[in-house]
Every structure is written in structure tokens, then in C-alpha cells.
Short mmCIF file of C-alpha atoms in Angstrom, two decimals:
data_model
loop_
_atom_site.label_atom_id
_atom_site.label_comp_id
_atom_site.label_asym_id
_atom_site.label_seq_id
_atom_site.Cartn_x
_atom_site.Cartn_y
_atom_site.Cartn_z
CA ILE A 1 0.00 0.00 0.00
CA GLY A 2 2.71 2.49 0.96
CA GLU A 3 4.95 1.84 -2.04
CA LYS A 4 2.21 1.59 -4.67
CA LYS A 5 0.11 4.48 -3.31
CA VAL A 6 -2.99 2.32 -3.19
CA PRO A 7 -5.16 4.00 -0.56
CA TYR A 8 -7.45 1.12 0.26
CA ILE A 9 -7.85 -2.60 -0.29
CA GLY A 10 -10.95 -4.54 0.64
CA VAL A 11 -11.85 -8.17 0.08
CA ILE A 12 -15.05 -9.94 1.06
CA VAL A 13 -15.66 -13.53 -0.01
CA CYS A 14 -19.22 -14.84 0.27
CA LYS A 15 -20.95 -18.05 -0.64
CA GLU A 16 -24.73 -18.33 -0.64
CA ASP A 17 -25.14 -15.11 1.36
CA LYS A 18 -22.68 -16.28 4.03
CA GLU A 19 -19.52 -14.26 4.56
CA LEU A 20 -16.51 -16.58 4.56
CA PHE A 21 -13.64 -14.10 4.62
CA ARG A 22 -13.15 -10.36 5.21
CA TYR A 23 -9.97 -8.27 5.03
CA PHE A 24 -9.54 -4.49 4.81
CA THR A 25 -6.49 -2.32 5.05
CA GLY A 26 -5.40 1.11 3.92
CA GLU A 27 -3.18 4.11 4.47
CA ASP A 28 -5.76 5.64 6.78
CA LYS A 29 -6.45 4.14 10.19
CA TRP A 30 -10.23 4.50 9.83
CA ILE A 31 -10.50 1.60 7.36
CA ASN A 32 -12.86 -1.08 8.73
CA GLY A 33 -14.94 -2.24 5.76
CA ASP A 34 -18.00 -0.12 6.50
CA GLU A 35 -16.89 2.85 4.38
CA LEU A 36 -18.92 4.25 1.50
CA LEU A 37 -16.60 4.54 -1.48
CA ILE A 38 -16.96 6.27 -4.82
CA MET A 39 -16.65 3.50 -7.41
CA TYR A 40 -16.38 5.72 -10.51
CA SER A 41 -16.28 3.59 -13.68
CA ALA A 42 -16.18 0.35 -11.69
CA SER A 43 -19.93 0.89 -11.27
CA LYS A 44 -20.57 0.50 -15.02
CA PRO A 45 -20.73 -3.33 -14.99
CA VAL A 46 -23.03 -3.21 -11.95
CA THR A 47 -25.26 -0.65 -13.66
CA THR A 48 -25.61 -2.67 -16.85
CA LEU A 49 -26.24 -5.89 -14.90
CA LEU A 50 -28.99 -4.25 -12.83
CA CYS A 51 -30.55 -2.85 -16.00
CA ALA A 52 -30.52 -6.30 -17.62
CA LYS A 53 -32.09 -7.77 -14.47
CA LEU A 54 -34.95 -5.25 -14.68
CA VAL A 55 -35.44 -6.13 -18.35
CA GLU A 56 -35.53 -9.82 -17.37
CA GLU A 57 -38.16 -9.01 -14.71
CA GLY A 58 -40.25 -7.08 -17.26
CA LYS A 59 -39.84 -3.76 -15.43
CA LEU A 60 -38.26 -2.04 -18.42
CA SER A 61 -37.26 -2.72 -22.01
CA PHE A 62 -34.16 -1.80 -23.97
CA SER A 63 -36.43 -0.10 -26.52
CA ASP A 64 -38.21 2.06 -23.91
CA LYS A 65 -37.86 5.80 -24.27
CA VAL A 66 -35.81 7.29 -21.44
CA SER A 67 -38.57 9.88 -20.97
CA LYS A 68 -40.91 7.07 -19.83
CA TYR A 69 -38.86 6.97 -16.61
CA LEU A 70 -37.35 10.45 -16.63
CA PRO A 71 -39.97 12.90 -17.96
CA GLU A 72 -37.39 15.73 -18.11
CA TYR A 73 -35.87 13.90 -21.06
CA GLU A 74 -38.83 14.96 -23.23
CA ASN A 75 -37.01 18.32 -23.20
CA ALA A 76 -33.72 16.94 -24.60
CA PHE A 77 -32.33 19.15 -27.34
CA ILE A 78 -29.44 19.59 -29.72
CA ILE A 79 -28.13 22.78 -31.28
CA ASP A 80 -28.64 22.88 -35.05
CA GLU A 81 -26.31 24.39 -37.64
CA ASN A 82 -28.01 27.79 -37.16
CA GLY A 83 -27.43 27.77 -33.41
CA ASN A 84 -31.06 26.99 -32.55
CA LYS A 85 -32.28 24.56 -29.90
CA VAL A 86 -34.13 21.74 -31.66
CA LYS A 87 -35.65 18.45 -30.63
CA PRO A 88 -33.44 15.48 -31.57
CA LYS A 89 -34.50 13.47 -34.62
CA THR A 90 -34.69 10.31 -32.50
CA ASP A 91 -36.02 9.67 -29.04
CA MET A 92 -33.38 8.50 -26.59
CA THR A 93 -33.87 4.87 -25.53
CA ILE A 94 -32.39 2.64 -22.86
CA GLU A 95 -30.43 0.91 -25.64
CA HIS A 96 -28.88 4.23 -26.66
CA LEU A 97 -27.73 4.74 -23.08
CA LEU A 98 -26.28 1.24 -22.72
CA THR A 99 -24.35 1.62 -25.99
CA MET A 100 -23.08 5.11 -25.10
CA SER A 101 -24.92 6.55 -28.09
CA GLY A 102 -27.33 8.77 -26.16
CA GLY A 103 -25.70 12.03 -27.25
CA PHE A 104 -24.05 12.95 -23.95
CA ASP A 105 -20.47 13.92 -23.17
CA TYR A 106 -18.55 13.47 -19.89
CA ASN A 107 -18.73 17.04 -18.67
CA PHE A 108 -19.54 17.42 -14.96
CA HIS A 109 -18.93 21.18 -15.13
CA THR A 110 -21.94 22.41 -17.11
CA GLN A 111 -23.83 25.43 -15.84
CA PRO A 112 -26.94 23.40 -14.86
CA LEU A 113 -24.79 21.01 -12.79
CA ILE A 114 -22.81 23.81 -11.14
CA GLU A 115 -26.08 25.53 -10.19
CA LEU A 116 -27.46 22.24 -8.81
CA TYR A 117 -24.32 21.60 -6.73
CA ASP A 118 -24.46 25.16 -5.36
CA ARG A 119 -28.20 25.02 -4.61
CA THR A 120 -27.99 21.65 -2.84
CA GLN A 121 -24.54 22.17 -1.31
CA ASP A 122 -23.40 19.03 -3.19
CA GLN A 123 -26.14 16.96 -1.53
CA CYS A 124 -28.11 16.13 -4.66
CA SER A 125 -29.75 12.87 -5.61
CA THR A 126 -28.96 10.72 -8.64
CA LEU A 127 -32.23 11.86 -10.20
CA GLU A 128 -31.45 15.55 -9.66
CA VAL A 129 -28.00 15.19 -11.23
CA VAL A 130 -29.25 13.22 -14.22
CA ASN A 131 -32.10 15.66 -14.81
CA ALA A 132 -29.52 18.46 -14.88
CA PHE A 133 -27.67 16.66 -17.72
CA VAL A 134 -30.57 17.17 -20.10
CA LYS A 135 -30.60 20.95 -19.51
CA SER A 136 -27.45 21.13 -21.66
CA PRO A 137 -27.50 20.29 -25.35
CA LEU A 138 -26.83 16.76 -26.54
CA LEU A 139 -23.78 16.48 -28.79
CA PHE A 140 -25.71 14.54 -31.44
CA ASN A 141 -29.00 12.78 -32.13
CA PRO A 142 -29.38 9.64 -29.99
CA GLY A 143 -28.23 6.55 -31.85
CA GLU A 144 -26.15 8.54 -34.32
CA ARG A 145 -22.74 7.55 -32.94
CA PHE A 146 -20.75 6.38 -29.92
CA CYS A 147 -19.32 8.76 -27.33
CA TYR A 148 -17.97 7.57 -23.96
CA SER A 149 -20.15 9.63 -21.69
CA LEU A 150 -22.53 10.02 -18.77
CA CYS A 151 -25.03 7.62 -20.38
CA LEU A 152 -24.73 4.99 -17.67
CA ASP A 153 -25.32 7.59 -14.99
CA VAL A 154 -28.68 8.16 -16.68
CA VAL A 155 -29.27 4.39 -16.65
CA ALA A 156 -28.70 4.47 -12.86
CA ALA A 157 -31.54 6.99 -12.52
CA VAL A 158 -33.77 4.87 -14.77
CA ILE A 159 -32.99 1.90 -12.53
CA GLU A 160 -34.05 3.91 -9.48
CA VAL A 161 -37.38 4.82 -11.06
CA ALA A 162 -38.09 1.37 -12.53
CA SER A 163 -37.14 -0.52 -9.36
CA GLY A 164 -38.39 1.97 -6.77
CA MET A 165 -35.02 1.62 -5.00
CA ARG A 166 -32.04 3.96 -4.61
CA PHE A 167 -29.18 3.04 -6.89
#
């Protein structure tokens, strides 16, 4: 840990809901295994798995419009060649989000997000953050091309709505 600058290591081994092994260590003395950690991109496989589980359970479909779960997404827009806000040619679907073709970028510093963070003192919900995304223009029409982006963050909010549980 000291040499490699790894701040935290945690291992839990379970079998059939029974914990068999637990080990945690880190540079900080407060490490005990009960910490809440920001997973960043490591959450992407979990997000897609949970989405697939909800599809399997019939709670959502890959072809569903995102606006079915997040009504704010009816207001999604792009900027046309004349600089005007226009409705995208295609409705954004769950499939677009899962394939990173929803039209988003990876910018956490847009004006709507900055205003949300200020207003809530950084204590905003997944739904609030994701609804702020759609207040900025999409880069392209959903389904038009791939762009590594905030699409799976939007899927997390869809999961919350479809499941009735916090992500």
C-alpha cells in the first residue's frame, strides 16, 4: 500500500449469502470495511447488470424511451447548424444509453450542474443530477454515434425509477 500508493484494499468472499472471509487495510487508520466509497467507472458493470435484471423481470425494455422513466428527457435538445435549440430526430432509448450513443459527453462542469451543486450544497440525488444533464444540449442525435459519456449515470436513474429503489 505504501509503495504503490494504493489508498485502500478490501476483500469480502461470500458463498450463498454467508460471509466466509473479510480483510480491509489502507493508508488511513479509519478503514474497517464499513466505508462508503466512490466507485467511478467500476460501477458500469453493476449498472448494466442491474438494468438487464430489470429487463428480465419485465420492469423495463431496452427499446423504452428514457422519458418514460425520466420525464425531463422529453425536453432533450441539440443545437442545429443555425445555433437553434431543436428536438433530436430520434427519441433517446435505454439501448442508446447502454451503448453510449445517447448524445451525452462526460462534462460534470456544465452550468446546470454547477447551479445544482451550489443550490444543494453538493447533496443532490442521482435523479437531480441526471435531470440536470438534459438541460445542456446533446452532442448529437441519440443513436447517431458512440461517445464515452454520462449515459450509464442516466441508466442508474432509470434503474431507481423502474425498481423503486435507490441506486
